[in-house]
Structures are given as structure tokens and as C-alpha cells.
PDB file of C-alpha atoms in Angstrom:
ATOM      1  CA  MET K   1     108.730-101.125  83.370  1.00 89.00           C
ATOM      2  CA  GLU K   2     111.539-100.215  80.977  1.00 87.00           C
ATOM      3  CA  ALA K   3     112.198-103.894  80.292  1.00 88.00           C
ATOM      4  CA  PHE K   4     108.510-104.614  79.679  1.00 91.00           C
ATOM      5  CA  LEU K   5     108.168-101.660  77.300  1.00 88.00           C
ATOM      6  CA  ALA K   6     111.324-102.641  75.411  1.00 85.00           C
ATOM      7  CA  VAL K   7     110.031-106.188  74.899  1.00 87.00           C
ATOM      8  CA  VAL K   8     106.639-104.965  73.658  1.00 87.00           C
ATOM      9  CA  GLN K   9     108.194-102.459  71.261  1.00 82.00           C
ATOM     10  CA  ALA K  10     110.638-105.036  69.893  1.00 80.00           C
ATOM     11  CA  SER K  11     108.053-107.874  69.862  1.00 82.00           C
ATOM     12  CA  GLY K  12     110.365-110.261  71.684  1.00 85.00           C
ATOM     13  CA  PHE K  13     113.009-110.727  74.373  1.00 87.00           C
ATOM     14  CA  ARG K  14     115.852-111.500  71.991  1.00 83.00           C
ATOM     15  CA  GLU K  15     114.884-108.623  69.720  1.00 80.00           C
ATOM     16  CA  ALA K  16     114.806-106.225  72.707  1.00 81.00           C
ATOM     17  CA  ALA K  17     118.190-107.532  73.855  1.00 79.00           C
ATOM     18  CA  ARG K  18     119.651-106.667  70.441  1.00 73.00           C
ATOM     19  CA  THR K  19     118.760-103.004  71.053  1.00 66.00           C
ATOM     20  CA  GLY K  20     121.100-102.961  74.040  1.00 64.00           C
ATOM     21  CA  ARG K  21     118.422-103.114  76.742  1.00 69.00           C
ATOM     22  CA  GLY K  22     120.099-106.042  78.511  1.00 74.00           C
ATOM     23  CA  SER K  23     120.245-109.790  77.981  1.00 84.00           C
ATOM     24  CA  ALA K  24     117.110-111.718  77.028  1.00 84.00           C
ATOM     25  CA  SER K  25     117.159-113.618  80.338  1.00 87.00           C
ATOM     26  CA  ASN K  26     117.488-110.419  82.384  1.00 87.00           C
ATOM     27  CA  LEU K  27     114.634-108.817  80.459  1.00 89.00           C
ATOM     28  CA  SER K  28     112.487-111.904  81.048  1.00 89.00           C
ATOM     29  CA  ASP K  29     113.232-111.853  84.778  1.00 90.00           C
ATOM     30  CA  ALA K  30     112.390-108.151  84.981  1.00 91.00           C
ATOM     31  CA  VAL K  31     109.037-108.652  83.246  1.00 91.00           C
ATOM     32  CA  LYS K  32     108.218-111.585  85.536  1.00 92.00           C
ATOM     33  CA  ARG K  33     108.922-109.393  88.585  1.00 92.00           C
ATOM     34  CA  LEU K  34     106.633-106.699  87.191  1.00 92.00           C
ATOM     35  CA  GLU K  35     103.874-109.243  86.539  1.00 91.00           C
ATOM     36  CA  ALA K  36     104.232-110.605  90.077  1.00 92.00           C
ATOM     37  CA  ARG K  37     104.085-107.118  91.513  1.00 91.00           C
ATOM     38  CA  LEU K  38     100.962-106.197  89.517  1.00 91.00           C
ATOM     39  CA  GLY K  39      99.341-109.598  89.989  1.00 91.00           C
ATOM     40  CA  THR K  40      98.456-110.087  86.315  1.00 91.00           C
ATOM     41  CA  ARG K  41     100.031-111.492  83.155  1.00 91.00           C
ATOM     42  CA  LEU K  42     101.299-108.831  80.780  1.00 92.00           C
ATOM     43  CA  LEU K  43     102.737-110.953  77.963  1.00 91.00           C
ATOM     44  CA  HIS K  44     101.676-114.013  76.010  1.00 89.00           C
ATOM     45  CA  ARG K  45     104.822-116.121  75.578  1.00 85.00           C
ATOM     46  CA  SER K  46     105.364-118.988  73.168  1.00 79.00           C
ATOM     47  CA  THR K  47     108.391-120.578  71.557  1.00 71.00           C
ATOM     48  CA  ARG K  48     107.743-118.524  68.416  1.00 75.00           C
ATOM     49  CA  SER K  49     106.365-115.180  69.541  1.00 79.00           C
ATOM     50  CA  VAL K  50     105.781-112.725  72.352  1.00 86.00           C
ATOM     51  CA  SER K  51     102.748-110.432  72.374  1.00 88.00           C
ATOM     52  CA  PRO K  52     101.045-108.313  75.040  1.00 90.00           C
ATOM     53  CA  THR K  53      97.887-109.458  76.781  1.00 92.00           C
ATOM     54  CA  GLU K  54      94.986-107.002  76.834  1.00 91.00           C
ATOM     55  CA  ALA K  55      96.280-105.701  80.171  1.00 91.00           C
ATOM     56  CA  GLY K  56      99.815-105.516  78.792  1.00 90.00           C
ATOM     57  CA  ALA K  57      98.693-103.617  75.697  1.00 90.00           C
ATOM     58  CA  ARG K  58      96.804-101.079  77.825  1.00 91.00           C
ATOM     59  CA  LEU K  59      99.812-100.665  80.112  1.00 91.00           C
ATOM     60  CA  ALA K  60     102.257-100.241  77.212  1.00 89.00           C
ATOM     61  CA  GLU K  61      99.971 -97.661  75.589  1.00 88.00           C
ATOM     62  CA  ARG K  62      99.982 -95.513  78.745  1.00 88.00           C
ATOM     63  CA  LEU K  63     103.556 -96.305  79.735  1.00 88.00           C
ATOM     64  CA  ALA K  64     105.311 -95.253  76.496  1.00 84.00           C
ATOM     65  CA  PRO K  65     104.529 -91.524  76.712  1.00 81.00           C
ATOM     66  CA  ALA K  66     105.027 -91.563  80.494  1.00 84.00           C
ATOM     67  CA  MET K  67     108.507 -93.076  80.165  1.00 81.00           C
ATOM     68  CA  ALA K  68     109.296 -90.585  77.417  1.00 77.00           C
ATOM     69  CA  GLU K  69     108.480 -87.788  79.866  1.00 77.00           C
ATOM     70  CA  VAL K  70     110.677 -89.386  82.523  1.00 79.00           C
ATOM     71  CA  HIS K  71     113.573 -89.538  80.076  1.00 73.00           C
ATOM     72  CA  ALA K  72     112.942 -85.910  79.092  1.00 71.00           C
ATOM     73  CA  ALA K  73     113.057 -84.915  82.753  1.00 74.00           C
ATOM     74  CA  LEU K  74     116.325 -86.782  83.316  1.00 71.00           C
ATOM     75  CA  ASP K  75     117.726 -85.139  80.194  1.00 66.00           C
ATOM     76  CA  VAL K  76     117.738 -81.807  82.051  1.00 68.00           C
ATOM     77  CA  VAL K  77     121.010 -82.990  83.608  1.00 67.00           C
ATOM     78  CA  ASN K  78     122.590 -82.750  80.165  1.00 60.00           C
ATOM     79  CA  LEU K  79     122.235 -78.971  80.326  1.00 59.00           C
ATOM     80  CA  PHE K  80     125.058 -79.028  82.871  1.00 58.00           C
ATOM     81  CA  ARG K  81     127.371 -81.181  80.741  1.00 60.00           C
ATOM     82  CA  ASP K  82     130.004 -79.918  78.330  1.00 62.00           C
ATOM     83  CA  ARG K  83     128.779 -82.299  75.621  1.00 77.00           C
ATOM     84  CA  PRO K  84     125.407 -83.994  75.025  1.00 84.00           C
ATOM     85  CA  ALA K  85     125.159 -87.646  76.038  1.00 86.00           C
ATOM     86  CA  GLY K  86     122.550 -90.378  76.044  1.00 87.00           C
ATOM     87  CA  THR K  87     120.651 -92.486  73.533  1.00 89.00           C
ATOM     88  CA  LEU K  88     119.023 -91.252  70.333  1.00 93.00           C
ATOM     89  CA  ARG K  89     116.499 -93.603  68.713  1.00 91.00           C
ATOM     90  CA  LEU K  90     115.586 -92.958  65.083  1.00 93.00           C
ATOM     91  CA  ASN K  91     112.823 -94.722  63.153  1.00 91.00           C
ATOM     92  CA  VAL K  92     113.579 -94.797  59.418  1.00 92.00           C
ATOM     93  CA  PRO K  93     112.562 -96.701  56.263  1.00 89.00           C
ATOM     94  CA  ALA K  94     115.045 -99.100  54.703  1.00 88.00           C
ATOM     95  CA  ASN K  95     116.015 -96.887  51.785  1.00 89.00           C
ATOM     96  CA  VAL K  96     116.932 -94.066  54.206  1.00 92.00           C
ATOM     97  CA  ALA K  97     119.061 -96.439  56.286  1.00 91.00           C
ATOM     98  CA  ARG K  98     120.691 -97.690  53.076  1.00 90.00           C
ATOM     99  CA  THR K  99     121.280 -94.433  51.170  1.00 90.00           C
ATOM    100  CA  VAL K 100     120.704 -91.334  53.341  1.00 92.00           C
ATOM    101  CA  LEU K 101     122.132 -92.096  56.791  1.00 94.00           C
ATOM    102  CA  PRO K 102     125.611 -93.530  55.937  1.00 93.00           C
ATOM    103  CA  PRO K 103     127.263 -90.166  55.131  1.00 92.00           C
ATOM    104  CA  ILE K 104     125.607 -88.561  58.174  1.00 95.00           C
ATOM    105  CA  VAL K 105     125.974 -91.103  60.966  1.00 95.00           C
ATOM    106  CA  GLY K 106     129.761 -91.487  60.947  1.00 94.00           C
ATOM    107  CA  PRO K 107     130.598 -87.771  61.261  1.00 95.00           C
ATOM    108  CA  PHE K 108     127.790 -87.272  63.801  1.00 96.00           C
ATOM    109  CA  LEU K 109     129.035 -90.026  66.122  1.00 95.00           C
ATOM    110  CA  ALA K 110     132.598 -88.801  65.728  1.00 95.00           C
ATOM    111  CA  ARG K 111     131.545 -85.338  66.871  1.00 94.00           C
ATOM    112  CA  TYR K 112     129.408 -86.639  69.757  1.00 93.00           C
ATOM    113  CA  PRO K 113     131.145 -89.761  71.125  1.00 93.00           C
ATOM    114  CA  GLU K 114     128.959 -89.830  74.243  1.00 91.00           C
ATOM    115  CA  ILE K 115     125.766 -90.281  72.207  1.00 93.00           C
ATOM    116  CA  ARG K 116     124.561 -93.801  71.421  1.00 92.00           C
ATOM    117  CA  LEU K 117     122.505 -94.011  68.230  1.00 94.00           C
ATOM    118  CA  GLU K 118     119.832 -96.688  67.765  1.00 91.00           C
ATOM    119  CA  VAL K 119     118.300 -96.992  64.306  1.00 92.00           C
ATOM    120  CA  VAL K 120     114.988 -98.841  63.986  1.00 87.00           C
ATOM    121  CA  VAL K 121     114.244 -99.754  60.354  1.00 86.00           C
ATOM    122  CA  GLU K 122     110.520 -99.774  59.669  1.00 82.00           C
ATOM    123  CA  ASP K 123     108.750 -98.859  56.446  1.00 78.00           C
ATOM    124  CA  SER K 124     105.327 -98.127  57.911  1.00 74.00           C
ATOM    125  CA  LEU K 125     104.609 -94.793  59.584  1.00 71.00           C
ATOM    126  CA  VAL K 126     104.619 -95.223  63.373  1.00 72.00           C
ATOM    127  CA  ASP K 127     103.649 -93.332  66.493  1.00 72.00           C
ATOM    128  CA  LEU K 128     107.081 -92.216  67.646  1.00 76.00           C
ATOM    129  CA  LEU K 129     106.237 -92.081  71.353  1.00 70.00           C
ATOM    130  CA  ALA K 130     104.486 -95.451  71.323  1.00 68.00           C
ATOM    131  CA  ALA K 131     107.466 -96.948  69.466  1.00 74.00           C
ATOM    132  CA  GLY K 132     109.888 -95.479  71.990  1.00 77.00           C
ATOM    133  CA  CYS K 133     111.665 -93.388  69.339  1.00 85.00           C
ATOM    134  CA  ASP K 134     112.834 -89.795  69.591  1.00 89.00           C
ATOM    135  CA  ALA K 135     112.481 -88.945  65.909  1.00 91.00           C
ATOM    136  CA  GLY K 136     111.846 -90.465  62.521  1.00 91.00           C
ATOM    137  CA  ILE K 137     112.693 -89.892  58.887  1.00 92.00           C
ATOM    138  CA  ARG K 138     109.977 -90.119  56.263  1.00 90.00           C
ATOM    139  CA  TYR K 139     108.869 -88.464  53.044  1.00 86.00           C
ATOM    140  CA  GLY K 140     106.680 -85.366  53.180  1.00 76.00           C
ATOM    141  CA  GLU K 141     103.401 -86.920  52.070  1.00 68.00           C
ATOM    142  CA  ARG K 142     103.514 -89.322  55.037  1.00 66.00           C
ATOM    143  CA  LEU K 143     104.132 -86.804  57.836  1.00 69.00           C
ATOM    144  CA  ALA K 144     101.494 -85.976  60.440  1.00 66.00           C
ATOM    145  CA  GLN K 145     100.459 -82.339  60.608  1.00 66.00           C
ATOM    146  CA  ASP K 146     101.493 -81.867  64.255  1.00 71.00           C
ATOM    147  CA  MET K 147     105.123 -82.876  63.660  1.00 81.00           C
ATOM    148  CA  ILE K 148     108.107 -80.569  63.396  1.00 88.00           C
ATOM    149  CA  ALA K 149     110.104 -81.467  60.294  1.00 89.00           C
ATOM    150  CA  LEU K 150     113.342 -80.397  58.658  1.00 91.00           C
ATOM    151  CA  PRO K 151     115.012 -81.629  55.461  1.00 92.00           C
ATOM    152  CA  VAL K 152     117.689 -84.311  55.710  1.00 92.00           C
ATOM    153  CA  GLY K 153     119.790 -85.856  52.970  1.00 88.00           C
ATOM    154  CA  PRO K 154     119.492 -85.158  49.227  1.00 89.00           C
ATOM    155  CA  ARG K 155     116.618 -82.839  48.369  1.00 89.00           C
ATOM    156  CA  THR K 156     115.804 -84.560  45.093  1.00 90.00           C
ATOM    157  CA  GLN K 157     115.588 -88.300  44.509  1.00 90.00           C
ATOM    158  CA  ARG K 158     114.509 -90.540  41.634  1.00 92.00           C
ATOM    159  CA  LEU K 159     113.084 -94.001  41.163  1.00 93.00           C
ATOM    160  CA  VAL K 160     114.982 -95.824  38.423  1.00 96.00           C
ATOM    161  CA  THR K 161     113.994 -98.884  36.421  1.00 97.00           C
ATOM    162  CA  ALA K 162     116.945-101.112  35.511  1.00 98.00           C
ATOM    163  CA  ALA K 163     118.057-104.583  34.502  1.00 98.00           C
ATOM    164  CA  ALA K 164     121.242-106.431  33.591  1.00 98.00           C
ATOM    165  CA  PRO K 165     122.388-105.780  29.999  1.00 98.00           C
ATOM    166  CA  ALA K 166     122.272-109.533  29.299  1.00 97.00           C
ATOM    167  CA  TYR K 167     118.596-109.656  30.307  1.00 98.00           C
ATOM    168  CA  LEU K 168     117.756-106.672  28.097  1.00 97.00           C
ATOM    169  CA  ASP K 169     119.685-108.122  25.157  1.00 97.00           C
ATOM    170  CA  ALA K 170     117.660-111.326  25.457  1.00 97.00           C
ATOM    171  CA  ARG K 171     114.218-109.869  26.237  1.00 96.00           C
ATOM    172  CA  GLY K 172     114.358-106.418  24.646  1.00 96.00           C
ATOM    173  CA  ARG K 173     114.425-102.917  26.108  1.00 96.00           C
ATOM    174  CA  PRO K 174     111.035-101.521  27.130  1.00 97.00           C
ATOM    175  CA  LYS K 175     110.118 -98.250  25.390  1.00 95.00           C
ATOM    176  CA  HIS K 176     106.943 -97.513  27.355  1.00 96.00           C
ATOM    177  CA  PRO K 177     106.024 -98.419  30.962  1.00 97.00           C
ATOM    178  CA  ARG K 178     103.264-100.740  29.716  1.00 96.00           C
ATOM    179  CA  ASP K 179     105.935-102.825  27.965  1.00 97.00           C
ATOM    180  CA  LEU K 180     106.910-103.996  31.470  1.00 97.00           C
ATOM    181  CA  LEU K 181     103.799-106.178  31.482  1.00 96.00           C
ATOM    182  CA  GLN K 182     105.679-108.458  29.064  1.00 96.00           C
ATOM    183  CA  HIS K 183     108.789-108.660  31.262  1.00 97.00           C
ATOM    184  CA  ALA K 184     109.917-110.457  34.409  1.00 97.00           C
ATOM    185  CA  CYS K 185     109.799-107.817  37.127  1.00 97.00           C
ATOM    186  CA  LEU K 186     111.163-107.979  40.664  1.00 96.00           C
ATOM    187  CA  ARG K 187     108.548-106.537  43.015  1.00 94.00           C
ATOM    188  CA  GLY K 188     108.429-105.151  46.544  1.00 89.00           C
ATOM    189  CA  GLN K 189     105.625-105.526  49.066  1.00 86.00           C
ATOM    190  CA  PHE K 190     104.851-103.371  52.113  1.00 78.00           C
ATOM    191  CA  SER K 191     104.870-104.992  55.562  1.00 71.00           C
ATOM    192  CA  GLY K 192     101.066-104.716  55.627  1.00 71.00           C
ATOM    193  CA  GLY K 193     100.809-106.883  52.514  1.00 77.00           C
ATOM    194  CA  ALA K 194     100.111-104.245  49.847  1.00 81.00           C
ATOM    195  CA  THR K 195     102.124-104.471  46.624  1.00 88.00           C
ATOM    196  CA  PRO K 196     102.324-100.931  45.242  1.00 88.00           C
ATOM    197  CA  PRO K 197     102.166-100.486  41.462  1.00 94.00           C
ATOM    198  CA  TRP K 198     105.121 -98.937  39.660  1.00 95.00           C
ATOM    199  CA  GLU K 199     104.485 -95.286  38.843  1.00 94.00           C
ATOM    200  CA  PHE K 200     105.929 -93.380  35.890  1.00 96.00           C
ATOM    201  CA  GLU K 201     105.540 -89.814  34.659  1.00 93.00           C
ATOM    202  CA  ARG K 202     106.446 -87.996  31.452  1.00 93.00           C
ATOM    203  CA  ASP K 203     105.270 -84.596  30.179  1.00 90.00           C
ATOM    204  CA  GLY K 204     102.353 -84.587  32.609  1.00 87.00           C
ATOM    205  CA  GLU K 205     101.225 -88.123  31.751  1.00 91.00           C
ATOM    206  CA  VAL K 206     101.186 -90.493  34.742  1.00 93.00           C
ATOM    207  CA  VAL K 207     101.167 -94.249  34.150  1.00 95.00           C
ATOM    208  CA  PHE K 208     100.716 -96.999  36.767  1.00 96.00           C
ATOM    209  CA  VAL K 209     101.683-100.557  35.918  1.00 96.00           C
ATOM    210  CA  ASP K 210     101.338-103.754  37.929  1.00 95.00           C
ATOM    211  CA  PRO K 211     103.857-106.142  36.337  1.00 95.00           C
ATOM    212  CA  GLN K 212     104.503-109.722  37.367  1.00 94.00           C
ATOM    213  CA  GLY K 213     107.729-111.586  37.908  1.00 94.00           C
ATOM    214  CA  PRO K 214     109.678-114.359  39.614  1.00 95.00           C
ATOM    215  CA  LEU K 215     110.457-112.562  42.889  1.00 94.00           C
ATOM    216  CA  LEU K 216     108.442-110.683  45.524  1.00 93.00           C
ATOM    217  CA  VAL K 217     110.197-109.289  48.611  1.00 92.00           C
ATOM    218  CA  ARG K 218     108.952-107.424  51.648  1.00 83.00           C
ATOM    219  CA  THR K 219     110.236-103.868  51.649  1.00 73.00           C
ATOM    220  CA  GLY K 220     113.404-103.318  53.633  1.00 70.00           C
ATOM    221  CA  ALA K 221     116.799-104.921  53.532  1.00 68.00           C
ATOM    222  CA  ALA K 222     115.302-107.702  51.377  1.00 81.00           C
ATOM    223  CA  PHE K 223     115.570-105.290  48.460  1.00 88.00           C
ATOM    224  CA  ASP K 224     119.303-106.082  48.470  1.00 91.00           C
ATOM    225  CA  LEU K 225     118.291-109.596  47.443  1.00 93.00           C
ATOM    226  CA  ALA K 226     116.131-108.214  44.632  1.00 94.00           C
ATOM    227  CA  VAL K 227     119.055-106.086  43.433  1.00 95.00           C
ATOM    228  CA  GLN K 228     121.330-109.131  43.312  1.00 96.00           C
ATOM    229  CA  VAL K 229     118.704-111.079  41.376  1.00 97.00           C
ATOM    230  CA  ALA K 230     118.494-108.198  38.894  1.00 97.00           C
ATOM    231  CA  VAL K 231     122.294-108.141  38.552  1.00 97.00           C
ATOM    232  CA  ALA K 232     122.165-111.888  37.870  1.00 97.00           C
ATOM    233  CA  GLY K 233     120.001-111.145  34.831  1.00 97.00           C
ATOM    234  CA  LEU K 234     116.695-112.564  36.067  1.00 97.00           C
ATOM    235  CA  GLY K 235     114.458-109.525  35.835  1.00 97.00           C
ATOM    236  CA  ILE K 236     113.802-105.780  35.938  1.00 98.00           C
ATOM    237  CA  ILE K 237     113.916-103.804  39.187  1.00 97.00           C
ATOM    238  CA  HIS K 238     112.346-100.443  40.082  1.00 96.00           C
ATOM    239  CA  LEU K 239     114.090 -98.805  43.025  1.00 94.00           C
ATOM    240  CA  PHE K 240     115.720 -95.673  44.433  1.00 92.00           C
ATOM    241  CA  GLU K 241     118.478 -94.440  42.130  1.00 94.00           C
ATOM    242  CA  ASP K 242     120.934 -94.025  45.021  1.00 92.00           C
ATOM    243  CA  TRP K 243     120.409 -97.676  45.972  1.00 93.00           C
ATOM    244  CA  LEU K 244     121.159 -98.831  42.430  1.00 95.00           C
ATOM    245  CA  ARG K 245     123.897 -96.289  41.665  1.00 95.00           C
ATOM    246  CA  PRO K 246     126.941 -98.547  42.317  1.00 95.00           C
ATOM    247  CA  HIS K 247     125.573-101.171  39.918  1.00 97.00           C
ATOM    248  CA  LEU K 248     124.614 -98.561  37.320  1.00 97.00           C
ATOM    249  CA  ASP K 249     128.097 -97.048  37.467  1.00 97.00           C
ATOM    250  CA  SER K 250     129.788-100.452  37.159  1.00 97.00           C
ATOM    251  CA  GLY K 251     127.617-101.461  34.206  1.00 97.00           C
ATOM    252  CA  ALA K 252     126.114-104.435  36.045  1.00 98.00           C
ATOM    253  CA  LEU K 253     122.718-102.775  35.597  1.00 98.00           C
ATOM    254  CA  GLU K 254     121.410-100.620  32.763  1.00 98.00           C
ATOM    255  CA  ALA K 255     118.686 -98.020  33.285  1.00 97.00           C
ATOM    256  CA  VAL K 256     115.627 -98.167  31.037  1.00 97.00           C
ATOM    257  CA  LEU K 257     112.643 -95.855  30.558  1.00 97.00           C
ATOM    258  CA  GLU K 258     114.752 -92.918  31.784  1.00 95.00           C
ATOM    259  CA  PRO K 259     112.453 -90.252  30.263  1.00 95.00           C
ATOM    260  CA  TRP K 260     109.753 -91.721  32.518  1.00 95.00           C
ATOM    261  CA  CYS K 261     111.796 -91.624  35.748  1.00 93.00           C
ATOM    262  CA  GLN K 262     109.796 -90.082  38.559  1.00 86.00           C
ATOM    263  CA  THR K 263     111.532 -87.344  40.576  1.00 88.00           C
ATOM    264  CA  PHE K 264     110.371 -86.453  44.082  1.00 88.00           C
ATOM    265  CA  ASP K 265     111.429 -84.430  47.124  1.00 89.00           C
ATOM    266  CA  GLY K 266     113.925 -85.935  49.560  1.00 90.00           C
ATOM    267  CA  PRO K 267     113.128 -87.132  53.098  1.00 92.00           C
ATOM    268  CA  TRP K 268     112.487 -85.155  56.277  1.00 92.00           C
ATOM    269  CA  LEU K 269     113.595 -85.613  59.878  1.00 93.00           C
ATOM    270  CA  TYR K 270     110.495 -85.270  62.044  1.00 90.00           C
ATOM    271  CA  TYR K 271     109.756 -85.224  65.768  1.00 88.00           C
ATOM    272  CA  SER K 272     106.972 -84.270  68.139  1.00 82.00           C
ATOM    273  CA  GLY K 273     106.550 -80.633  69.014  1.00 74.00           C
ATOM    274  CA  ARG K 274     104.618 -81.533  72.156  1.00 66.00           C
ATOM    275  CA  ARG K 275     107.746 -81.745  74.306  1.00 68.00           C
ATOM    276  CA  LEU K 276     111.265 -80.395  74.288  1.00 72.00           C
ATOM    277  CA  PRO K 277     113.608 -82.653  72.309  1.00 80.00           C
ATOM    278  CA  PRO K 278     116.193 -84.487  74.454  1.00 84.00           C
ATOM    279  CA  SER K 279     119.776 -83.319  74.125  1.00 87.00           C
ATOM    280  CA  PRO K 280     120.921 -86.150  71.771  1.00 91.00           C
ATOM    281  CA  LEU K 281     118.090 -85.238  69.413  1.00 92.00           C
ATOM    282  CA  ARG K 282     118.888 -81.528  69.693  1.00 91.00           C
ATOM    283  CA  ALA K 283     122.490 -82.321  68.774  1.00 93.00           C
ATOM    284  CA  PHE K 284     121.334 -84.371  65.777  1.00 95.00           C
ATOM    285  CA  ILE K 285     118.988 -81.587  64.627  1.00 94.00           C
ATOM    286  CA  ASP K 286     121.783 -79.017  64.803  1.00 92.00           C
ATOM    287  CA  PHE K 287     124.134 -81.406  63.008  1.00 94.00           C
ATOM    288  CA  VAL K 288     121.656 -82.074  60.176  1.00 92.00           C
ATOM    289  CA  ARG K 289     121.022 -78.351  59.746  1.00 89.00           C
ATOM    290  CA  GLY K 290     124.761 -77.789  59.347  1.00 82.00           C
ATOM    291  CA  VAL K 291     125.341 -80.545  56.790  1.00 70.00           C
TER     292      VAL K 291
END
């Protein structure tokens, strides 16, 4: 059942194997044994994809919270240990993995060497239990009301618009957000297909622009590609300041429209209040509160 749930959550045997749940062949054998035992097919398999059948989807839906409760029950043993141990699975957006977690993860793992941290990078908001995650990190406007949340990382962040000096020398420096409509802009797209407009604010005036350009990337690690394209002088990028900071400091990128930079509250660590957090999560919560 654990193997089946891991494959469904990762959308593939190889992907599940990368999370440390065992080899792809062992996971496949385990799922086949479960299917034989239940007498029904649980997964559609092809050379390109793996997806649950209707029966498999129903089983995974009921199994995820049940397995979470089993793990919570087994976690009681940790109360008798000197130090917390086990696996902590966090679900975070790409910018958090890129800019917020690095200064936290190293010291945390050094303090708790018996904890294994798994980080799932996903920009859409997910059901933590269904995704097999203990906690997530998101921004306040995207949190469900029934979640317990505490601040993590910098409490103020900005979105910065920037380009290579050579690009700006050749094409001109925008003075107003609407000037971006005459520029080559490097855009990001959510996993669901939506391409959010760029938002700017100054003295209470909010401006949305939908510029065009030579590159469109799905949100996530692909933004590193967009940053490199911006550094190469091929367009203007609009991204988290912390993500762009090394290139701004080196002079490879130059910020524009700074009076219009939008400032917003930093991210939050959130988890379900419907059950006691497992000991690795409790350790992480205490660690974050002390940072």
C-alpha cells in the first residue's frame, strides 16, 4: 500500500524511486502484488506515463489520510527517544526552495541528523494529506482557513523587474510599467497553464501589464533559465528580488521601475491542525520559531 501510494503521489515508478521509496522495479512488483491481492487493476501503465484507474484513484484518496494516521501512531515511539527521527516531507513553491530554505535546511539537518528531509517542489496549492506531505510553505493569501501557520524566512519580500545593462542601453529604460509593452519580456506560466500578469504599485496606484517576449517558462526551477536569458541581454525579467540578488549585486542585471516594486509579506509554514504533528515536524516547527 505504501508503494502504491508513493507511485500515485509521484505520478510514476521512477519518480517515486527518486524520493527514496525503493527502486522502480521493487515498487512495480509491490503494486502488482497489491493488484493481485485485490483482484483489480489500480494503475494505467504506459511507456510514457502512469496514472491511477478509477479504482486506484478511490483507493489512493482513502489510503492517504489512513497511512498518515498510521505514521502518526508509529511516531509515538519517538517520545521515548533522546532525539527525533524519521522523515519530514515539505511541499514548497520553487522560489521558497531557491531562496528561503537554503539558510534553514543545513543547520536544521546538522542539529537533527536522524531526520530525513524530503522537499517536494510544487507551485500549486495541494492537499497535504493527499500529497503525503507533513507540512507546506506558501504565502498567506493561499492558505486554507483550517491550517495552523507560522512565519518562516524573511518577513518582507519584493518582486523586482530587471534586465542586462546592454539590453537597456539598446532598448531604453522603462519609466512606467506600461512601457514594458514595448519590450521583450521573459514570462512565467503556472503549471495549470495560466500566465499571470505583472503587477506594480506606486502611491496607491496598481497597474497590471501583460507584456510579450521571446521566452515563456513554467514556474519552478525553469525560472533559472529565464534568469540566464535575461543576463544574456535578451529581455526583461520580473521575479523575486532574493532570486535575482546575486546578479543585481554583480551588475549582470540592472533593476528598473524600482519605485513601482511591489512589497509583500513573507511565506508561512503551514500544517493540519486535525492531528498531532509527527516528531520530525515538531522539531522543524521549534527550529523555525528559534531562527
